mmCIF file of the C-alpha atoms, coordinates in Angstrom:
data_MODEL
# 
_entry.id   MODEL 
# 
loop_
_atom_site.group_PDB 
_atom_site.id 
_atom_site.type_symbol 
_atom_site.label_atom_id 
_atom_site.label_alt_id 
_atom_site.label_comp_id 
_atom_site.label_asym_id 
_atom_site.label_entity_id 
_atom_site.label_seq_id 
_atom_site.pdbx_PDB_ins_code 
_atom_site.Cartn_x 
_atom_site.Cartn_y 
_atom_site.Cartn_z 
_atom_site.occupancy 
_atom_site.B_iso_or_equiv 
_atom_site.pdbx_formal_charge 
_atom_site.auth_seq_id 
_atom_site.auth_comp_id 
_atom_site.auth_asym_id 
_atom_site.auth_atom_id 
_atom_site.pdbx_PDB_model_num 
ATOM 1   C CA . MET A 1 1   ? 135.789 90.856 74.501 1.00 0.00 ? 1   MET A CA 1 
ATOM 2   C CA . ALA A 1 2   ? 138.790 89.037 72.801 1.00 0.00 ? 2   ALA A CA 1 
ATOM 3   C CA . LEU A 1 3   ? 138.401 86.483 75.563 1.00 0.00 ? 3   LEU A CA 1 
ATOM 4   C CA . VAL A 1 4   ? 134.684 86.025 74.750 1.00 0.00 ? 4   VAL A CA 1 
ATOM 5   C CA . ALA A 1 5   ? 135.580 85.317 71.054 1.00 0.00 ? 5   ALA A CA 1 
ATOM 6   C CA . ASP A 1 6   ? 138.377 82.868 72.374 1.00 0.00 ? 6   ASP A CA 1 
ATOM 7   C CA . ALA A 1 7   ? 135.604 81.181 74.700 1.00 0.00 ? 7   ALA A CA 1 
ATOM 8   C CA . LEU A 1 8   ? 133.391 80.960 71.800 1.00 0.00 ? 8   LEU A CA 1 
ATOM 9   C CA . ALA A 1 9   ? 135.851 79.030 70.104 1.00 0.00 ? 9   ALA A CA 1 
ATOM 10  C CA . GLU A 1 10  ? 136.780 76.993 72.379 1.00 0.00 ? 10  GLU A CA 1 
ATOM 11  C CA . ILE A 1 11  ? 133.016 75.757 73.777 1.00 0.00 ? 11  ILE A CA 1 
ATOM 12  C CA . PHE A 1 12  ? 132.001 75.189 70.212 1.00 0.00 ? 12  PHE A CA 1 
ATOM 13  C CA . ARG A 1 13  ? 133.390 71.650 69.247 1.00 0.00 ? 13  ARG A CA 1 
ATOM 14  C CA . ALA A 1 14  ? 134.992 71.590 65.729 1.00 0.00 ? 14  ALA A CA 1 
ATOM 15  C CA . ASP A 1 15  ? 136.847 68.443 66.119 1.00 0.00 ? 15  ASP A CA 1 
ATOM 16  C CA . GLU A 1 16  ? 138.301 66.708 63.052 1.00 0.00 ? 16  GLU A CA 1 
ATOM 17  C CA . ILE A 1 17  ? 135.922 64.179 61.707 1.00 0.00 ? 17  ILE A CA 1 
ATOM 18  C CA . PRO A 1 18  ? 137.284 60.454 62.126 1.00 0.00 ? 18  PRO A CA 1 
ATOM 19  C CA . ASP A 1 19  ? 137.350 58.477 58.965 1.00 0.00 ? 19  ASP A CA 1 
ATOM 20  C CA . LEU A 1 20  ? 134.593 55.959 60.316 1.00 0.00 ? 20  LEU A CA 1 
ATOM 21  C CA . GLY A 1 21  ? 134.987 54.038 56.529 1.00 0.00 ? 21  GLY A CA 1 
ATOM 22  C CA . ASP A 1 22  ? 131.784 55.388 55.512 1.00 0.00 ? 22  ASP A CA 1 
ATOM 23  C CA . THR A 1 23  ? 130.954 59.184 54.361 1.00 0.00 ? 23  THR A CA 1 
ATOM 24  C CA . HIS A 1 24  ? 127.598 58.999 55.775 1.00 0.00 ? 24  HIS A CA 1 
ATOM 25  C CA . ALA A 1 25  ? 128.667 57.980 58.916 1.00 0.00 ? 25  ALA A CA 1 
ATOM 26  C CA . GLY A 1 26  ? 131.314 60.461 59.167 1.00 0.00 ? 26  GLY A CA 1 
ATOM 27  C CA . LEU A 1 27  ? 129.204 63.507 58.266 1.00 0.00 ? 27  LEU A CA 1 
ATOM 28  C CA . ARG A 1 28  ? 126.561 62.233 60.604 1.00 0.00 ? 28  ARG A CA 1 
ATOM 29  C CA . HIS A 1 29  ? 129.008 62.689 63.238 1.00 0.00 ? 29  HIS A CA 1 
ATOM 30  C CA . ALA A 1 30  ? 129.799 65.909 62.071 1.00 0.00 ? 30  ALA A CA 1 
ATOM 31  C CA . VAL A 1 31  ? 126.255 66.934 62.498 1.00 0.00 ? 31  VAL A CA 1 
ATOM 32  C CA . ASP A 1 32  ? 125.768 65.512 66.062 1.00 0.00 ? 32  ASP A CA 1 
ATOM 33  C CA . MET A 1 33  ? 128.674 67.614 67.168 1.00 0.00 ? 33  MET A CA 1 
ATOM 34  C CA . THR A 1 34  ? 126.939 70.853 65.670 1.00 0.00 ? 34  THR A CA 1 
ATOM 35  C CA . ILE A 1 35  ? 123.828 69.722 67.722 1.00 0.00 ? 35  ILE A CA 1 
ATOM 36  C CA . ASP A 1 36  ? 125.608 69.182 70.581 1.00 0.00 ? 36  ASP A CA 1 
ATOM 37  C CA . ASN A 1 37  ? 127.070 72.622 70.356 1.00 0.00 ? 37  ASN A CA 1 
ATOM 38  C CA . TYR A 1 38  ? 123.663 73.972 70.701 1.00 0.00 ? 38  TYR A CA 1 
ATOM 39  C CA . ALA A 1 39  ? 121.990 71.497 73.030 1.00 0.00 ? 39  ALA A CA 1 
ATOM 40  C CA . ASN A 1 40  ? 124.209 72.193 75.783 1.00 0.00 ? 40  ASN A CA 1 
ATOM 41  C CA . GLU A 1 41  ? 122.545 73.806 78.326 1.00 0.00 ? 41  GLU A CA 1 
ATOM 42  C CA . GLU A 1 42  ? 125.328 76.239 79.637 1.00 0.00 ? 42  GLU A CA 1 
ATOM 43  C CA . MET A 1 43  ? 125.603 77.425 76.066 1.00 0.00 ? 43  MET A CA 1 
ATOM 44  C CA . ALA A 1 44  ? 121.856 77.894 75.165 1.00 0.00 ? 44  ALA A CA 1 
ATOM 45  C CA . ALA A 1 45  ? 121.558 80.072 78.111 1.00 0.00 ? 45  ALA A CA 1 
ATOM 46  C CA . SER A 1 46  ? 124.693 81.970 77.524 1.00 0.00 ? 46  SER A CA 1 
ATOM 47  C CA . LEU A 1 47  ? 124.943 82.325 73.589 1.00 0.00 ? 47  LEU A CA 1 
ATOM 48  C CA . PRO A 1 48  ? 122.743 85.124 73.182 1.00 0.00 ? 48  PRO A CA 1 
ATOM 49  C CA . ALA A 1 49  ? 124.767 87.435 75.219 1.00 0.00 ? 49  ALA A CA 1 
ATOM 50  C CA . LEU A 1 50  ? 128.342 86.184 74.168 1.00 0.00 ? 50  LEU A CA 1 
ATOM 51  C CA . ALA A 1 51  ? 127.349 86.692 70.496 1.00 0.00 ? 51  ALA A CA 1 
ATOM 52  C CA . ALA A 1 52  ? 125.867 90.307 71.398 1.00 0.00 ? 52  ALA A CA 1 
ATOM 53  C CA . GLY A 1 53  ? 129.282 90.899 72.683 1.00 0.00 ? 53  GLY A CA 1 
ATOM 54  C CA . VAL A 1 54  ? 131.252 89.723 69.797 1.00 0.00 ? 54  VAL A CA 1 
ATOM 55  C CA . LEU A 1 55  ? 129.182 90.791 66.680 1.00 0.00 ? 55  LEU A CA 1 
ATOM 56  C CA . PRO A 1 56  ? 129.660 94.428 66.887 1.00 0.00 ? 56  PRO A CA 1 
ATOM 57  C CA . HIS A 1 57  ? 133.327 93.845 66.754 1.00 0.00 ? 57  HIS A CA 1 
ATOM 58  C CA . PRO A 1 58  ? 134.610 92.769 63.258 1.00 0.00 ? 58  PRO A CA 1 
ATOM 59  C CA . GLU A 1 59  ? 138.325 91.955 64.636 1.00 0.00 ? 59  GLU A CA 1 
ATOM 60  C CA . LEU A 1 60  ? 136.549 89.389 67.285 1.00 0.00 ? 60  LEU A CA 1 
ATOM 61  C CA . MET A 1 61  ? 134.222 88.082 64.559 1.00 0.00 ? 61  MET A CA 1 
ATOM 62  C CA . ALA A 1 62  ? 137.392 87.515 62.211 1.00 0.00 ? 62  ALA A CA 1 
ATOM 63  C CA . ARG A 1 63  ? 138.944 85.889 65.214 1.00 0.00 ? 63  ARG A CA 1 
ATOM 64  C CA . PHE A 1 64  ? 135.860 83.689 65.994 1.00 0.00 ? 64  PHE A CA 1 
ATOM 65  C CA . ARG A 1 65  ? 135.815 82.797 62.108 1.00 0.00 ? 65  ARG A CA 1 
ATOM 66  C CA . GLU A 1 66  ? 139.371 81.800 62.101 1.00 0.00 ? 66  GLU A CA 1 
ATOM 67  C CA . ASP A 1 67  ? 139.273 79.790 65.445 1.00 0.00 ? 67  ASP A CA 1 
ATOM 68  C CA . PHE A 1 68  ? 136.311 77.986 64.962 1.00 0.00 ? 68  PHE A CA 1 
ATOM 69  C CA . LEU A 1 69  ? 134.244 78.260 61.647 1.00 0.00 ? 69  LEU A CA 1 
ATOM 70  C CA . HIS A 1 70  ? 137.042 78.116 59.302 1.00 0.00 ? 70  HIS A CA 1 
ATOM 71  C CA . ARG A 1 71  ? 138.534 74.850 61.405 1.00 0.00 ? 71  ARG A CA 1 
ATOM 72  C CA . LYS A 1 72  ? 134.916 73.393 61.066 1.00 0.00 ? 72  LYS A CA 1 
ATOM 73  C CA . ARG A 1 73  ? 134.788 73.825 57.466 1.00 0.00 ? 73  ARG A CA 1 
ATOM 74  C CA . GLU A 1 74  ? 138.287 72.773 56.868 1.00 0.00 ? 74  GLU A CA 1 
ATOM 75  C CA . ASN A 1 75  ? 137.140 69.414 58.648 1.00 0.00 ? 75  ASN A CA 1 
ATOM 76  C CA . ILE A 1 76  ? 134.019 68.860 56.773 1.00 0.00 ? 76  ILE A CA 1 
ATOM 77  C CA . ALA A 1 77  ? 135.674 69.534 53.573 1.00 0.00 ? 77  ALA A CA 1 
ATOM 78  C CA . ALA A 1 78  ? 138.611 66.834 54.610 1.00 0.00 ? 78  ALA A CA 1 
ATOM 79  C CA . ALA A 1 79  ? 135.583 64.445 55.116 1.00 0.00 ? 79  ALA A CA 1 
ATOM 80  C CA . LEU A 1 80  ? 133.797 65.173 51.677 1.00 0.00 ? 80  LEU A CA 1 
ATOM 81  C CA . HIS A 1 81  ? 137.518 64.781 49.989 1.00 0.00 ? 81  HIS A CA 1 
ATOM 82  C CA . CYS A 1 82  ? 137.468 61.428 51.596 1.00 0.00 ? 82  CYS A CA 1 
ATOM 83  C CA . GLY A 1 83  ? 134.625 60.211 50.834 1.00 0.00 ? 83  GLY A CA 1 
ATOM 84  C CA . ILE A 1 84  ? 135.231 61.294 46.943 1.00 0.00 ? 84  ILE A CA 1 
ATOM 85  C CA . ARG A 1 85  ? 138.418 59.369 47.267 1.00 0.00 ? 85  ARG A CA 1 
ATOM 86  C CA . ARG A 1 86  ? 136.632 56.272 48.788 1.00 0.00 ? 86  ARG A CA 1 
ATOM 87  C CA . GLY A 1 87  ? 134.318 56.639 45.881 1.00 0.00 ? 87  GLY A CA 1 
ATOM 88  C CA . ASP A 1 88  ? 131.291 57.293 48.189 1.00 0.00 ? 88  ASP A CA 1 
ATOM 89  C CA . LEU A 1 89  ? 130.478 60.799 46.596 1.00 0.00 ? 89  LEU A CA 1 
ATOM 90  C CA . PRO A 1 90  ? 130.991 61.955 42.977 1.00 0.00 ? 90  PRO A CA 1 
ATOM 91  C CA . ASP A 1 91  ? 134.372 63.710 42.061 1.00 0.00 ? 91  ASP A CA 1 
ATOM 92  C CA . ASP A 1 92  ? 132.733 66.483 40.739 1.00 0.00 ? 92  ASP A CA 1 
ATOM 93  C CA . LEU A 1 93  ? 131.145 67.346 44.282 1.00 0.00 ? 93  LEU A CA 1 
ATOM 94  C CA . ASP A 1 94  ? 130.871 71.104 45.227 1.00 0.00 ? 94  ASP A CA 1 
ATOM 95  C CA . THR A 1 95  ? 132.766 71.046 48.592 1.00 0.00 ? 95  THR A CA 1 
ATOM 96  C CA . PRO A 1 96  ? 132.764 73.752 51.209 1.00 0.00 ? 96  PRO A CA 1 
ATOM 97  C CA . THR A 1 97  ? 136.097 75.419 49.799 1.00 0.00 ? 97  THR A CA 1 
ATOM 98  C CA . SER A 1 98  ? 133.866 78.372 48.143 1.00 0.00 ? 98  SER A CA 1 
ATOM 99  C CA . SER A 1 99  ? 133.370 81.799 49.970 1.00 0.00 ? 99  SER A CA 1 
ATOM 100 C CA . ARG A 1 100 ? 129.939 81.616 50.099 1.00 0.00 ? 100 ARG A CA 1 
ATOM 101 C CA . THR A 1 101 ? 129.387 80.741 53.764 1.00 0.00 ? 101 THR A CA 1 
ATOM 102 C CA . TYR A 1 102 ? 132.094 81.834 55.672 1.00 0.00 ? 102 TYR A CA 1 
ATOM 103 C CA . GLY A 1 103 ? 134.449 84.090 53.541 1.00 0.00 ? 103 GLY A CA 1 
ATOM 104 C CA . PRO A 1 104 ? 137.434 83.022 51.800 1.00 0.00 ? 104 PRO A CA 1 
ATOM 105 C CA . ALA A 1 105 ? 138.305 79.341 52.001 1.00 0.00 ? 105 ALA A CA 1 
ATOM 106 C CA . PRO A 1 106 ? 141.333 78.558 53.953 1.00 0.00 ? 106 PRO A CA 1 
ATOM 107 C CA . SER A 1 107 ? 144.363 77.686 52.178 1.00 0.00 ? 107 SER A CA 1 
ATOM 108 C CA . SER A 1 108 ? 145.123 74.591 54.378 1.00 0.00 ? 108 SER A CA 1 
ATOM 109 C CA . VAL A 1 109 ? 142.398 72.566 52.584 1.00 0.00 ? 109 VAL A CA 1 
ATOM 110 C CA . ASP A 1 110 ? 143.844 69.888 50.149 1.00 0.00 ? 110 ASP A CA 1 
ATOM 111 C CA . ASP A 1 111 ? 141.818 69.636 46.988 1.00 0.00 ? 111 ASP A CA 1 
ATOM 112 C CA . SER A 1 112 ? 143.491 66.817 45.500 1.00 0.00 ? 112 SER A CA 1 
# 
């Protein structure tokens, strides 16, 4: 089952969001990556079975969260912070460093 959690984290794209000089374009890139994750025919066919294998195992879900979801959130937070520094976004923006979506925020996100 650990192999399943690792496979899910590897298959799903959570690449760093490139600084395209425009926050809208960077966030659009992140959305496109997410869409690509679910539009992949092999993933669409296998995801229900893979998820069913991981869901009943809290330690595997934690591993998947760490390997994929936290990494994705870190990348989105970095893009938002870049947009704040660039002046594209308000400096009081509520960024995804809160725990409301995926559990505790990773400590590696730079909030400066």
